[in-house]
């Protein structure tokens, strides 16, 4: 069967905050893992593609999606957490924002509590998918050569991203007519997971979170799907599965 050419790398940092948009008062919470949209934004920064706010900063007309999403949404990505059971340690940070325009609080001082991931790390796989060949070639050149137009960061610009261990690889297709164990984040339904069967007869674990997988065109709101990371057997997966050695990967 035909193999898929891909590139993989380790993505890490001292801290990360992929802020959830559903809470916006005093306490800000983060998604537990980097999600597909944040990853595409990071890759867009490496390539110098425009983001959400370019039209405001440079008084440009924007219609539809931001440039990074429009250009990179055809990429197939797999995200494998380097954390036990898919969970990274978290910490609530407290700080004051006392610039005059930040708050109408008494004294003009906005007190903020923000949740951060501590020392997160993932193995990221990228396959070309329907992305333009020239863009794919540029992306692989920049990743393998350690180049970037803008510095990539993990959710906030005070959290620089570290990209290392970049490798080209060939991934084998996985037969999807039988249950499998998946070693990356994947989307699906809880009913598709059999928690009576685990890999290596280990104690079962299951990480689950509704996370962004796409953008809506008009206002660029997140499109959310249930994402899982588990050592339990997956009975049926509605998506693309590829194998890197013993690791079975789900591509978003």
Short mmCIF file of C-alpha atoms in Angstrom, two decimals:
data_model
loop_
_atom_site.label_atom_id
_atom_site.label_comp_id
_atom_site.label_asym_id
_atom_site.label_seq_id
_atom_site.Cartn_x
_atom_site.Cartn_y
_atom_site.Cartn_z
CA UNK A 1 0.00 0.00 0.00
CA UNK A 2 1.16 3.53 -0.78
CA UNK A 3 3.01 5.37 2.00
CA UNK A 4 2.42 9.02 2.92
CA UNK A 5 5.36 11.39 3.09
CA UNK A 6 5.30 13.53 6.22
CA UNK A 7 7.44 15.65 8.51
CA UNK A 8 7.48 15.36 12.29
CA UNK A 9 9.01 17.47 15.06
CA UNK A 10 8.94 18.00 18.80
CA UNK A 11 7.09 21.12 19.94
CA UNK A 12 7.60 22.31 23.50
CA UNK A 13 7.98 25.30 25.79
CA UNK A 14 8.31 26.37 29.40
CA UNK A 15 4.63 27.32 29.48
CA UNK A 16 1.60 27.69 27.22
CA UNK A 17 -1.86 29.23 27.31
CA UNK A 18 -4.37 28.41 24.57
CA UNK A 19 -7.13 30.56 25.99
CA UNK A 20 -10.71 29.32 25.93
CA UNK A 21 -13.06 32.01 24.58
CA UNK A 22 -16.10 30.96 26.63
CA UNK A 23 -14.81 32.56 29.86
CA UNK A 24 -13.70 36.17 29.70
CA UNK A 25 -14.02 37.59 33.21
CA UNK A 26 -11.25 37.63 35.83
CA UNK A 27 -10.19 34.00 35.29
CA UNK A 28 -8.93 32.76 31.91
CA UNK A 29 -8.68 29.02 31.27
CA UNK A 30 -6.58 27.18 28.72
CA UNK A 31 -7.26 24.17 26.53
CA UNK A 32 -5.36 21.15 27.82
CA UNK A 33 -3.41 20.63 24.58
CA UNK A 34 -2.46 22.67 21.56
CA UNK A 35 -5.41 22.43 19.19
CA UNK A 36 -5.51 22.35 15.41
CA UNK A 37 -6.20 26.08 14.92
CA UNK A 38 -3.43 27.15 17.31
CA UNK A 39 -1.03 24.80 15.54
CA UNK A 40 -1.93 26.20 12.11
CA UNK A 41 -1.43 29.71 13.51
CA UNK A 42 2.02 28.75 14.78
CA UNK A 43 2.96 27.34 11.38
CA UNK A 44 1.55 30.46 9.73
CA UNK A 45 3.83 32.62 11.87
CA UNK A 46 6.83 30.58 10.76
CA UNK A 47 5.85 31.21 7.12
CA UNK A 48 4.96 34.88 7.66
CA UNK A 49 1.27 34.48 6.87
CA UNK A 50 -1.22 37.04 8.14
CA UNK A 51 -3.29 36.38 11.26
CA UNK A 52 -6.54 37.56 12.78
CA UNK A 53 -5.61 41.19 13.40
CA UNK A 54 -3.61 42.22 10.34
CA UNK A 55 -6.57 44.00 8.77
CA UNK A 56 -6.90 46.13 11.91
CA UNK A 57 -3.20 46.83 12.32
CA UNK A 58 -2.63 47.76 8.68
CA UNK A 59 -6.12 48.95 7.75
CA UNK A 60 -6.58 46.08 5.29
CA UNK A 61 -9.79 44.58 4.01
CA UNK A 62 -10.40 41.07 5.32
CA UNK A 63 -13.07 38.76 4.03
CA UNK A 64 -13.62 35.24 5.25
CA UNK A 65 -10.76 33.46 6.96
CA UNK A 66 -7.40 34.84 8.16
CA UNK A 67 -4.62 34.10 5.69
CA UNK A 68 -2.87 31.44 7.80
CA UNK A 69 -6.07 29.39 8.00
CA UNK A 70 -7.00 29.89 4.38
CA UNK A 71 -3.57 28.70 3.21
CA UNK A 72 -2.91 25.93 5.73
CA UNK A 73 -6.30 24.40 6.45
CA UNK A 74 -5.61 21.70 3.85
CA UNK A 75 -2.72 20.37 5.95
CA UNK A 76 -3.26 17.10 7.78
CA UNK A 77 -1.94 17.27 11.34
CA UNK A 78 -1.52 14.72 14.12
CA UNK A 79 -0.81 15.75 17.71
CA UNK A 80 0.72 13.30 20.19
CA UNK A 81 1.03 14.63 23.76
CA UNK A 82 4.26 13.85 25.59
CA UNK A 83 2.44 13.68 28.91
CA UNK A 84 1.14 10.87 31.04
CA UNK A 85 -2.50 10.32 30.13
CA UNK A 86 -2.49 13.48 27.98
CA UNK A 87 -2.52 15.88 30.93
CA UNK A 88 0.08 18.55 31.58
CA UNK A 89 0.56 20.20 34.96
CA UNK A 90 -1.28 23.52 35.23
CA UNK A 91 -0.86 26.57 37.38
CA UNK A 92 -3.02 29.64 37.96
CA UNK A 93 -0.99 32.83 37.54
CA UNK A 94 -2.12 36.13 39.03
CA UNK A 95 -1.12 39.51 37.67
CA UNK A 96 -2.25 43.14 37.51
CA UNK A 97 -2.88 45.12 34.36
CA UNK A 98 -2.68 48.75 35.39
CA UNK A 99 -2.45 50.54 32.03
CA UNK A 100 -5.09 53.22 31.90
CA UNK A 101 -7.13 51.78 29.05
CA UNK A 102 -7.19 48.19 30.36
CA UNK A 103 -9.93 48.48 32.91
CA UNK A 104 -12.71 50.61 34.30
CA UNK A 105 -12.13 49.07 37.71
CA UNK A 106 -11.63 51.38 40.66
CA UNK A 107 -8.13 52.75 40.39
CA UNK A 108 -7.80 51.55 36.80
CA UNK A 109 -6.21 48.26 37.89
CA UNK A 110 -7.45 45.02 36.30
CA UNK A 111 -6.67 41.89 38.32
CA UNK A 112 -6.39 38.79 36.18
CA UNK A 113 -6.07 35.09 36.97
CA UNK A 114 -4.81 32.98 34.08
CA UNK A 115 -4.28 29.24 33.79
CA UNK A 116 -1.04 28.06 32.16
CA UNK A 117 0.25 24.69 31.06
CA UNK A 118 3.63 23.93 32.60
CA UNK A 119 6.41 22.54 30.39
CA UNK A 120 4.11 21.11 27.69
CA UNK A 121 5.51 19.05 24.82
CA UNK A 122 4.03 17.30 21.82
CA UNK A 123 5.23 15.32 18.84
CA UNK A 124 3.65 16.91 15.78
CA UNK A 125 3.17 15.19 12.43
CA UNK A 126 2.31 17.09 9.24
CA UNK A 127 1.17 15.59 5.96
CA UNK A 128 0.63 17.69 2.85
CA UNK A 129 -3.03 16.84 2.35
CA UNK A 130 -4.57 19.39 -0.02
CA UNK A 131 -2.13 22.20 0.83
CA UNK A 132 -0.47 23.86 -2.15
CA UNK A 133 2.79 22.11 -3.16
CA UNK A 134 4.82 25.35 -3.08
CA UNK A 135 3.57 26.17 0.41
CA UNK A 136 4.30 22.63 1.61
CA UNK A 137 7.83 22.80 0.21
CA UNK A 138 8.43 26.15 1.91
CA UNK A 139 7.06 24.86 5.21
CA UNK A 140 9.24 21.75 5.23
CA UNK A 141 12.27 23.85 4.25
CA UNK A 142 11.69 26.30 7.11
CA UNK A 143 11.03 23.56 9.67
CA UNK A 144 14.03 21.45 8.70
CA UNK A 145 16.29 24.51 8.44
CA UNK A 146 15.18 26.19 11.68
CA UNK A 147 13.91 29.25 9.81
CA UNK A 148 10.95 31.50 10.59
CA UNK A 149 9.55 34.87 9.56
CA UNK A 150 7.89 35.52 12.92
CA UNK A 151 8.84 33.83 16.17
CA UNK A 152 6.37 31.04 16.98
CA UNK A 153 4.83 30.99 20.42
CA UNK A 154 2.48 28.80 22.45
CA UNK A 155 -0.69 30.84 22.72
CA UNK A 156 0.90 34.06 24.03
CA UNK A 157 3.98 35.88 22.81
CA UNK A 158 5.70 35.54 26.19
CA UNK A 159 5.70 31.75 25.70
CA UNK A 160 8.22 31.07 22.90
CA UNK A 161 7.89 27.71 21.19
CA UNK A 162 10.82 25.32 20.82
CA UNK A 163 10.83 23.21 17.64
CA UNK A 164 13.40 20.44 17.53
CA UNK A 165 14.06 16.87 16.38
CA UNK A 166 12.69 17.59 12.91
CA UNK A 167 12.55 14.47 10.73
CA UNK A 168 11.12 13.48 7.39
CA UNK A 169 9.24 10.20 7.55
CA UNK A 170 6.99 7.90 5.59
CA UNK A 171 3.74 6.79 7.20
CA UNK A 172 1.90 3.60 6.41
CA UNK A 173 -1.90 3.43 6.07
CA UNK A 174 -3.84 1.60 8.76
CA UNK A 175 -6.66 -0.80 8.03
CA UNK A 176 -9.76 0.71 9.61
CA UNK A 177 -12.01 -2.33 9.44
CA UNK A 178 -10.92 -3.53 12.88
CA UNK A 179 -10.40 -1.94 16.34
CA UNK A 180 -7.08 -0.16 16.97
CA UNK A 181 -5.13 1.64 19.68
CA UNK A 182 -4.46 5.29 18.75
CA UNK A 183 -1.40 7.12 20.08
CA UNK A 184 -2.43 10.70 19.31
CA UNK A 185 -5.38 12.99 19.92
CA UNK A 186 -8.41 12.01 17.86
CA UNK A 187 -11.99 13.14 17.37
CA UNK A 188 -14.96 10.86 17.76
CA UNK A 189 -17.65 9.68 20.13
CA UNK A 190 -17.34 8.12 23.57
CA UNK A 191 -19.37 5.14 22.39
CA UNK A 192 -16.55 4.27 19.95
CA UNK A 193 -14.12 3.57 22.83
CA UNK A 194 -13.97 0.15 24.52
CA UNK A 195 -12.57 0.70 28.02
CA UNK A 196 -12.49 -3.04 28.73
CA UNK A 197 -9.54 -3.45 26.33
CA UNK A 198 -6.33 -1.50 26.93
CA UNK A 199 -2.91 -1.54 25.31
CA UNK A 200 -0.57 -3.87 27.18
CA UNK A 201 -3.33 -4.67 29.70
CA UNK A 202 -2.57 -1.41 31.53
CA UNK A 203 -5.05 0.40 33.72
CA UNK A 204 -7.34 2.40 31.42
CA UNK A 205 -7.14 6.17 31.08
CA UNK A 206 -9.24 8.54 29.01
CA UNK A 207 -8.63 12.24 28.32
CA UNK A 208 -11.56 14.08 26.73
CA UNK A 209 -12.10 17.72 25.78
CA UNK A 210 -14.13 19.72 23.29
CA UNK A 211 -11.45 21.49 21.26
CA UNK A 212 -11.31 23.65 18.10
CA UNK A 213 -10.82 21.81 14.81
CA UNK A 214 -11.98 24.46 12.32
CA UNK A 215 -13.12 28.09 11.96
CA UNK A 216 -16.50 29.41 10.91
CA UNK A 217 -16.16 31.68 7.86
CA UNK A 218 -18.18 34.72 8.89
CA UNK A 219 -16.89 35.58 12.37
CA UNK A 220 -14.08 33.02 12.67
CA UNK A 221 -15.68 31.39 15.69
CA UNK A 222 -14.23 28.04 16.70
CA UNK A 223 -15.87 24.86 15.44
CA UNK A 224 -15.52 22.40 18.32
CA UNK A 225 -15.40 18.62 18.34
CA UNK A 226 -14.91 16.11 21.12
CA UNK A 227 -11.24 15.10 21.25
CA UNK A 228 -9.84 12.06 23.04
CA UNK A 229 -6.51 10.59 24.12
CA UNK A 230 -6.63 7.10 25.58
CA UNK A 231 -4.93 3.74 25.91
CA UNK A 232 -8.29 2.02 25.39
CA UNK A 233 -9.25 0.25 22.19
CA UNK A 234 -11.06 2.37 19.61
CA UNK A 235 -13.75 0.40 17.82
CA UNK A 236 -14.42 2.77 14.94
CA UNK A 237 -12.68 5.98 13.88
CA UNK A 238 -14.26 8.42 11.39
CA UNK A 239 -10.99 9.80 10.03
CA UNK A 240 -7.55 9.19 8.57
CA UNK A 241 -5.21 6.79 10.42
CA UNK A 242 -1.52 6.44 9.55
CA UNK A 243 1.24 4.50 11.27
CA UNK A 244 4.76 5.60 12.26
CA UNK A 245 6.38 2.37 13.37
CA UNK A 246 4.32 1.14 16.31
CA UNK A 247 2.50 4.46 16.72
CA UNK A 248 -0.96 4.81 15.16
CA UNK A 249 -1.80 8.45 14.42
CA UNK A 250 -5.09 10.19 13.78
CA UNK A 251 -4.86 13.11 11.34
CA UNK A 252 -7.13 16.09 11.89
#
